Coordinates of C-alpha atoms in Angstrom, one line a residue:
M1 CA -88.5 30.9 72.6
S2 CA -89.9 31.3 69.1
S3 CA -90.8 28.1 67.3
S4 CA -90.5 29.7 63.8
P5 CA -88.0 28.1 61.5
T6 CA -84.6 29.9 61.1
P7 CA -83.6 30.6 57.5
L8 CA -80.3 29.1 56.4
E9 CA -77.9 29.9 53.6
Q10 CA -78.2 27.7 50.6
P11 CA -75.6 27.3 47.8
V12 CA -76.7 28.7 44.5
A13 CA -75.0 28.1 41.1
V14 CA -73.3 31.2 39.9
G15 CA -72.6 31.7 36.2
T16 CA -69.3 33.1 35.1
G17 CA -70.7 34.6 31.8
R18 CA -67.9 32.8 29.9
R19 CA -69.0 30.8 26.9
R20 CA -67.7 27.3 26.7
L21 CA -65.2 26.9 23.9
T22 CA -65.9 24.1 21.4
L23 CA -63.0 21.8 20.4
G24 CA -63.4 20.0 17.1
V25 CA -61.6 16.8 16.4
P26 CA -62.0 15.7 12.7
A27 CA -60.9 12.4 11.4
T28 CA -57.4 12.1 9.8
A29 CA -57.7 11.7 6.1
A30 CA -54.0 12.2 5.2
S31 CA -52.1 8.9 4.3
Y32 CA -48.9 10.2 5.9
E33 CA -50.4 10.8 9.4
S34 CA -52.4 8.1 11.1
R35 CA -51.9 9.3 14.6
F36 CA -55.0 10.6 16.5
P37 CA -54.6 13.2 19.2
L38 CA -57.2 12.4 21.8
T39 CA -58.3 9.4 23.9
P40 CA -61.7 9.1 25.6
E41 CA -60.0 9.7 29.0
G42 CA -58.3 12.8 27.6
A43 CA -61.5 14.1 26.2
S44 CA -63.2 13.6 29.6
L45 CA -60.5 15.7 31.3
L46 CA -60.9 18.5 28.7
I47 CA -64.7 18.6 29.2
E48 CA -64.1 18.9 32.9
R49 CA -61.9 21.9 32.1
G50 CA -64.8 23.6 30.3
F51 CA -64.6 22.6 26.7
D52 CA -67.3 21.1 24.5
I53 CA -65.8 18.5 22.2
L54 CA -67.2 17.8 18.8
M55 CA -65.6 14.7 17.3
E56 CA -66.2 13.4 13.7
R57 CA -68.0 10.1 13.5
G58 CA -65.5 7.2 13.4
A59 CA -62.5 9.5 13.8
A60 CA -60.8 7.3 16.4
A61 CA -61.1 4.0 14.6
G62 CA -57.4 4.0 13.9
I63 CA -56.6 3.7 17.6
H64 CA -59.3 1.1 18.2
F65 CA -61.8 3.3 20.1
D66 CA -65.4 3.4 19.0
D67 CA -67.7 6.4 19.1
A68 CA -69.5 5.0 22.1
A69 CA -66.4 5.3 24.3
Y70 CA -66.2 9.0 23.5
A71 CA -69.9 9.6 23.9
R72 CA -69.7 8.1 27.4
A73 CA -67.0 10.6 28.2
G74 CA -69.3 13.5 27.1
V75 CA -68.1 14.0 23.5
A76 CA -70.7 15.0 20.9
I77 CA -70.3 12.8 17.8
V78 CA -70.9 14.9 14.7
G79 CA -70.3 15.1 11.0
R80 CA -67.0 16.3 9.4
A81 CA -68.2 19.8 8.7
D82 CA -69.4 20.4 12.3
A83 CA -66.0 19.1 13.6
F84 CA -64.2 21.6 11.4
A85 CA -66.5 24.5 12.4
A86 CA -65.5 24.5 16.1
D87 CA -63.7 27.4 17.9
I88 CA -60.6 25.3 18.2
V89 CA -59.8 22.5 15.7
L90 CA -57.3 19.8 16.6
H91 CA -56.1 18.1 13.4
L92 CA -52.6 16.7 13.2
P93 CA -52.0 16.7 9.4
A94 CA -51.6 19.8 7.4
V95 CA -55.1 20.9 6.2
T96 CA -55.9 20.9 2.5
A97 CA -57.5 23.9 0.8
A98 CA -60.9 22.2 1.0
E99 CA -60.6 21.4 4.7
A100 CA -59.4 25.0 5.4
E101 CA -62.6 26.3 3.7
M102 CA -64.6 24.4 6.4
L103 CA -62.9 26.2 9.2
R104 CA -64.8 29.1 10.9
P105 CA -63.2 32.4 10.1
G106 CA -60.8 33.5 12.8
C107 CA -60.8 30.1 14.6
V108 CA -57.7 28.4 16.0
L109 CA -56.2 25.4 14.2
L110 CA -53.8 23.1 16.1
T111 CA -51.7 20.8 13.8
L112 CA -48.2 19.4 13.4
L113 CA -46.2 21.6 11.1
H114 CA -45.6 19.0 8.3
T115 CA -43.9 21.5 6.0
A116 CA -43.4 18.8 3.3
S117 CA -47.1 18.3 3.1
Q118 CA -48.2 22.0 3.3
T119 CA -49.5 23.3 0.0
A120 CA -49.7 26.9 -1.3
A121 CA -53.5 26.5 -1.8
G122 CA -54.0 25.2 1.7
V123 CA -51.9 28.0 3.3
A124 CA -53.7 30.6 1.1
A125 CA -57.0 29.4 2.4
L126 CA -55.8 29.7 6.0
L127 CA -54.7 33.3 5.3
R128 CA -57.9 34.2 3.5
R129 CA -60.0 32.9 6.4
R130 CA -57.8 34.6 9.0
I131 CA -57.1 31.4 10.8
I132 CA -54.7 31.3 13.9
A133 CA -52.7 28.2 13.0
I134 CA -50.4 26.8 15.7
A135 CA -47.9 23.9 15.1
L136 CA -47.9 21.8 18.3
D137 CA -44.5 20.4 17.5
L138 CA -43.0 23.9 17.7
V139 CA -44.6 24.8 21.1
R140 CA -42.0 25.4 23.8
D141 CA -42.5 25.4 27.6
Q142 CA -40.9 27.7 30.1
G143 CA -37.7 25.6 30.1
G144 CA -37.3 25.9 26.4
H145 CA -38.3 22.3 25.8
R146 CA -40.8 21.2 23.1
P147 CA -43.2 18.9 25.0
F148 CA -45.2 17.7 21.9
A149 CA -42.1 17.2 19.7
D150 CA -40.2 15.5 22.5
I151 CA -43.0 13.0 23.5
L152 CA -43.5 12.1 19.8
A153 CA -39.7 11.7 19.4
E154 CA -39.7 9.3 22.4
V155 CA -42.6 7.3 20.9
D156 CA -40.7 7.2 17.6
G157 CA -37.6 5.9 19.2
R158 CA -39.4 3.2 21.1
A159 CA -41.5 2.2 18.0
V160 CA -38.5 1.6 15.7
M161 CA -37.2 -1.2 17.9
A162 CA -40.6 -2.8 18.2
V163 CA -40.9 -2.7 14.4
A164 CA -37.3 -3.8 13.9
S165 CA -37.7 -6.7 16.3
A166 CA -40.8 -8.0 14.5
L167 CA -39.1 -7.7 11.1
M168 CA -35.9 -9.4 12.2
A169 CA -37.9 -12.4 13.6
D170 CA -40.1 -12.6 10.5
P171 CA -39.0 -15.7 8.5
L172 CA -40.3 -14.3 5.2
H173 CA -39.5 -10.6 5.2
G174 CA -36.7 -10.7 7.7
K175 CA -33.8 -12.9 8.8
G176 CA -35.9 -15.1 11.2
I177 CA -33.6 -14.1 14.2
L178 CA -34.0 -12.5 17.6
V179 CA -32.5 -9.1 18.1
G180 CA -31.0 -10.2 21.4
G181 CA -29.9 -13.6 20.4
V182 CA -29.6 -16.5 22.9
T183 CA -26.9 -18.3 24.8
G184 CA -24.1 -19.1 22.3
V185 CA -25.5 -16.8 19.6
V186 CA -24.1 -13.3 19.0
P187 CA -26.9 -10.7 19.4
C188 CA -27.7 -8.1 16.7
E189 CA -25.8 -4.9 16.4
V190 CA -27.8 -1.6 16.4
T191 CA -26.2 1.6 15.2
V192 CA -27.9 4.8 16.4
I193 CA -27.0 8.1 14.8
G194 CA -27.7 11.1 17.0
S195 CA -28.2 11.2 20.8
G196 CA -31.4 13.2 21.3
I197 CA -34.6 12.0 22.8
A198 CA -35.5 9.7 19.9
A199 CA -32.0 8.2 19.8
R200 CA -31.9 7.5 23.5
A201 CA -35.3 5.9 23.4
A202 CA -34.2 3.6 20.5
A203 CA -30.9 2.8 22.3
R204 CA -32.7 2.0 25.6
S205 CA -35.2 -0.3 23.8
A206 CA -32.4 -2.1 21.9
M207 CA -30.5 -2.6 25.1
G208 CA -33.6 -4.1 26.7
L209 CA -33.8 -6.6 23.9
G210 CA -30.2 -7.6 24.4
A211 CA -28.7 -6.0 21.3
I212 CA -25.2 -4.6 21.0
V213 CA -25.7 -0.8 20.7
H214 CA -23.4 1.9 19.3
I215 CA -24.4 5.5 19.3
F216 CA -22.9 8.4 17.4
D217 CA -23.3 12.2 17.4
D218 CA -21.5 15.4 16.4
D219 CA -22.6 17.1 19.6
I220 CA -20.1 15.9 22.2
Y221 CA -22.0 17.4 25.2
R222 CA -25.3 15.8 24.1
L223 CA -23.5 12.5 23.5
R224 CA -21.9 12.6 26.9
S225 CA -25.3 13.2 28.5
A226 CA -26.8 10.3 26.6
L227 CA -24.0 7.9 27.6
M228 CA -24.3 8.9 31.2
Q229 CA -28.0 8.1 31.0
L230 CA -27.7 4.9 29.1
G231 CA -24.8 3.4 31.0
P232 CA -21.6 1.6 30.0
A233 CA -23.4 -1.1 28.0
V234 CA -23.7 1.4 25.1
T235 CA -20.6 2.5 23.2
G236 CA -20.5 6.0 22.0
S237 CA -18.4 8.0 19.5
S238 CA -18.3 11.2 17.7
L239 CA -19.2 11.1 14.0
H240 CA -15.8 10.1 12.8
P241 CA -16.2 8.8 9.2
R242 CA -14.1 5.7 9.6
V243 CA -15.6 4.7 12.9
L244 CA -19.1 5.3 11.7
A245 CA -18.5 3.3 8.5
S246 CA -17.2 0.4 10.5
A247 CA -20.4 0.4 12.7
L248 CA -22.7 0.7 9.6
R249 CA -21.0 -2.3 8.0
A250 CA -21.6 -4.4 11.1
A251 CA -25.1 -3.2 11.9
D252 CA -28.3 -5.2 11.6
I253 CA -30.4 -2.2 12.4
V254 CA -29.6 1.4 11.8
V255 CA -31.6 4.3 13.3
A256 CA -30.9 7.8 12.0
T257 CA -32.1 10.7 14.2
P258 CA -31.4 14.5 13.9
T259 CA -27.8 15.6 14.4
R260 CA -26.4 19.2 14.6
H261 CA -25.1 18.8 11.0
P262 CA -27.5 16.7 8.9
L263 CA -25.9 13.3 7.9
C264 CA -26.3 11.8 4.5
I265 CA -25.5 8.1 4.1
G266 CA -24.9 7.8 0.4
P267 CA -25.1 4.8 -2.0
D268 CA -21.4 3.8 -1.6
M269 CA -21.9 3.3 2.2
V270 CA -25.3 1.6 1.7
A271 CA -23.7 -0.9 -0.7
E272 CA -21.3 -1.9 2.1
M273 CA -24.0 -2.5 4.7
K274 CA -25.2 -6.0 5.6
R275 CA -27.7 -7.8 3.4
G276 CA -31.2 -7.3 4.9
V277 CA -30.2 -4.5 7.3
I278 CA -33.2 -2.6 8.5
A279 CA -32.9 1.2 8.3
F280 CA -35.0 3.9 10.0
D281 CA -35.0 7.7 9.4
L282 CA -36.5 9.7 12.3
G283 CA -35.6 13.1 10.8
E284 CA -37.9 16.0 11.4
S285 CA -40.5 17.0 8.9
G286 CA -39.0 18.7 5.8
S287 CA -35.5 17.7 6.6
A288 CA -33.2 16.0 4.1
P289 CA -33.4 12.2 4.1
A290 CA -30.6 10.4 5.9
F291 CA -30.7 7.6 3.2
P292 CA -31.5 9.4 0.0
T293 CA -31.1 6.4 -2.3
L294 CA -33.3 4.0 -0.3
R295 CA -37.0 3.5 -1.0
R296 CA -38.9 5.1 1.9
I297 CA -41.8 3.2 3.5
D298 CA -44.1 5.4 5.5
L299 CA -45.4 3.4 8.5
G300 CA -48.4 5.7 8.7
S301 CA -49.8 4.4 5.4
A302 CA -48.0 1.1 4.7
R303 CA -47.1 -2.1 6.5
P304 CA -43.4 -2.9 7.4
T305 CA -43.7 -6.1 5.3
D306 CA -44.2 -4.0 2.2
A307 CA -40.4 -4.1 2.0
A308 CA -39.1 -6.6 -0.6
P309 CA -37.9 -9.8 1.1
G310 CA -34.3 -10.7 0.5
A311 CA -33.2 -7.2 -0.6
R312 CA -29.7 -6.1 0.3
V313 CA -31.3 -3.2 2.2
Q314 CA -35.0 -3.7 2.7
A315 CA -36.0 -0.1 2.8
C316 CA -35.8 3.0 4.9
F317 CA -38.8 3.2 7.3
V318 CA -40.1 6.6 8.2
N319 CA -42.9 8.0 10.5
A320 CA -42.3 5.2 13.0
G321 CA -44.7 6.6 15.6
S322 CA -47.6 5.9 13.3
A323 CA -46.9 2.2 13.8
V324 CA -48.2 2.6 17.4
P325 CA -50.9 5.2 17.0
R326 CA -52.7 4.4 20.2
T327 CA -49.6 4.9 22.3
A328 CA -49.1 8.2 20.4
A329 CA -52.7 9.2 21.2
M330 CA -52.2 8.5 24.9
A331 CA -49.0 10.5 25.0
L332 CA -50.5 13.4 23.1
S333 CA -53.6 13.5 25.2
T334 CA -51.5 13.8 28.4
T335 CA -49.5 16.6 26.9
L336 CA -52.6 18.5 25.7
M337 CA -53.8 18.9 29.2
T338 CA -51.0 21.3 30.1
F339 CA -51.4 23.1 26.8
F340 CA -55.1 23.8 27.3
D341 CA -54.6 24.7 30.9
D342 CA -52.3 27.5 29.7
I343 CA -54.9 28.7 27.2
L344 CA -57.6 28.8 30.0
L345 CA -55.2 30.6 32.3
H346 CA -54.7 33.4 29.8
D347 CA -58.4 33.6 28.9
G348 CA -58.0 32.3 25.4
V349 CA -55.5 31.7 22.7
S350 CA -54.9 35.3 21.9
G351 CA -54.0 36.0 25.5
A352 CA -51.7 32.9 25.6
L353 CA -50.0 34.0 22.5
R354 CA -49.4 37.5 23.9
F355 CA -47.9 36.3 27.3
N356 CA -46.3 33.0 26.3
P357 CA -43.3 33.3 24.0
G358 CA -43.1 29.5 23.7
L359 CA -46.6 29.4 22.2
R360 CA -46.1 32.6 20.2
G361 CA -43.2 31.0 18.3
A362 CA -45.3 28.1 17.3
A363 CA -47.9 30.1 15.4
Y364 CA -47.5 29.9 11.6
T365 CA -50.5 31.9 10.4
F366 CA -52.2 34.7 12.4
L367 CA -55.3 36.6 11.2
G368 CA -54.4 36.7 7.6
K369 CA -50.6 36.9 7.8
A370 CA -47.9 34.2 7.6
V371 CA -45.8 34.4 10.7
N372 CA -43.5 31.5 10.0
G373 CA -40.7 31.6 7.5
D374 CA -41.2 28.1 6.0
I375 CA -44.9 28.6 5.7
A376 CA -44.4 32.1 4.1
R377 CA -42.1 30.5 1.5
I378 CA -44.7 27.9 0.7
A379 CA -47.4 30.7 0.3
R380 CA -44.9 32.8 -1.7
C381 CA -45.3 35.8 0.6
N382 CA -43.2 37.6 3.2
A383 CA -43.3 36.4 6.8
V384 CA -44.2 39.0 9.4
D385 CA -43.4 39.2 13.2
I386 CA -46.5 38.1 15.1
A387 CA -45.5 40.4 18.0
I388 CA -46.5 43.4 15.9
F389 CA -50.0 42.2 15.6
L390 CA -50.4 41.0 19.1
Q391 CA -49.7 44.6 20.4
F392 CA -52.9 45.8 18.7
S393 CA -55.2 42.7 18.8

């Protein structure tokens, strides 16, 4: 028997030849958008999936994470220009013209649509630099749902009741009362307009606080589904003018969410509402305000207590999710995992756009062309069908 050693197979690292994509995460400079899209845990998961993440120094301060937490997860902490120069840039507000000029030509920009904050100069810069811009809130999954818009709507609905509860209990800026009341004291009444995800989240939170909840919608099938989910403790009605007016007069808190036909609560109805009623508008970006005569307080850039104490109607609060930016960041990070998995599955954004109609419909600029009607109107140009270009790209 030979005593010579027997060679054994040894594992050897095999390169795939695929370059790791860089994901840039700049800080949010816009006053209307304080939410940040990525937690350290989310960043770690993306790095495991093959991304190199470049985050601007101090970008996550608004959600109370320091740079060291991201560095421990493997994120490179860089300057603003380097974060904007990545292959894919994740930046929730609409970019300004100056920010668009920092983007690498032909890169992918992931934002929220924010049509009210898009500027002609900013869109023109995106077109000039042939940026592939995708609005995350327009992305649809295979079931037709909008995962980013839906999770942000749920955060908004939960946040309004947290803000409202704090304001109602505030002895200076509110009434100094509990939303749910106590034994022998009638609880607050909450009127919710709409019965979508945000409305259901607000109603569920109000019920948990012990409030009396009324919900209205002009979509009977959606209203029926909401009432079946929420249970008999919530009263529901179609948007009958007299019934709604009665509920608004009795309400301590009013939450307006999107309905099939946009609802406008005018000055005459506002004048009949309770003194100190707290109003929220959770309408989508660019939609007409539900309370056009009320002063709007953006919770992304102001404190709830900026409303004048003792006013008949304190104000109409908007952008409620920005009042809880860390919760929004955790929700967005979770949703981003599925989004980037789809990009990797199709070997890049172009492949995902070609084979995924839910992603294709979320693009608003593509290699020098406006492919979204609202964005085209802002840029004063004609919108084109992205499918035409994907056939030849």
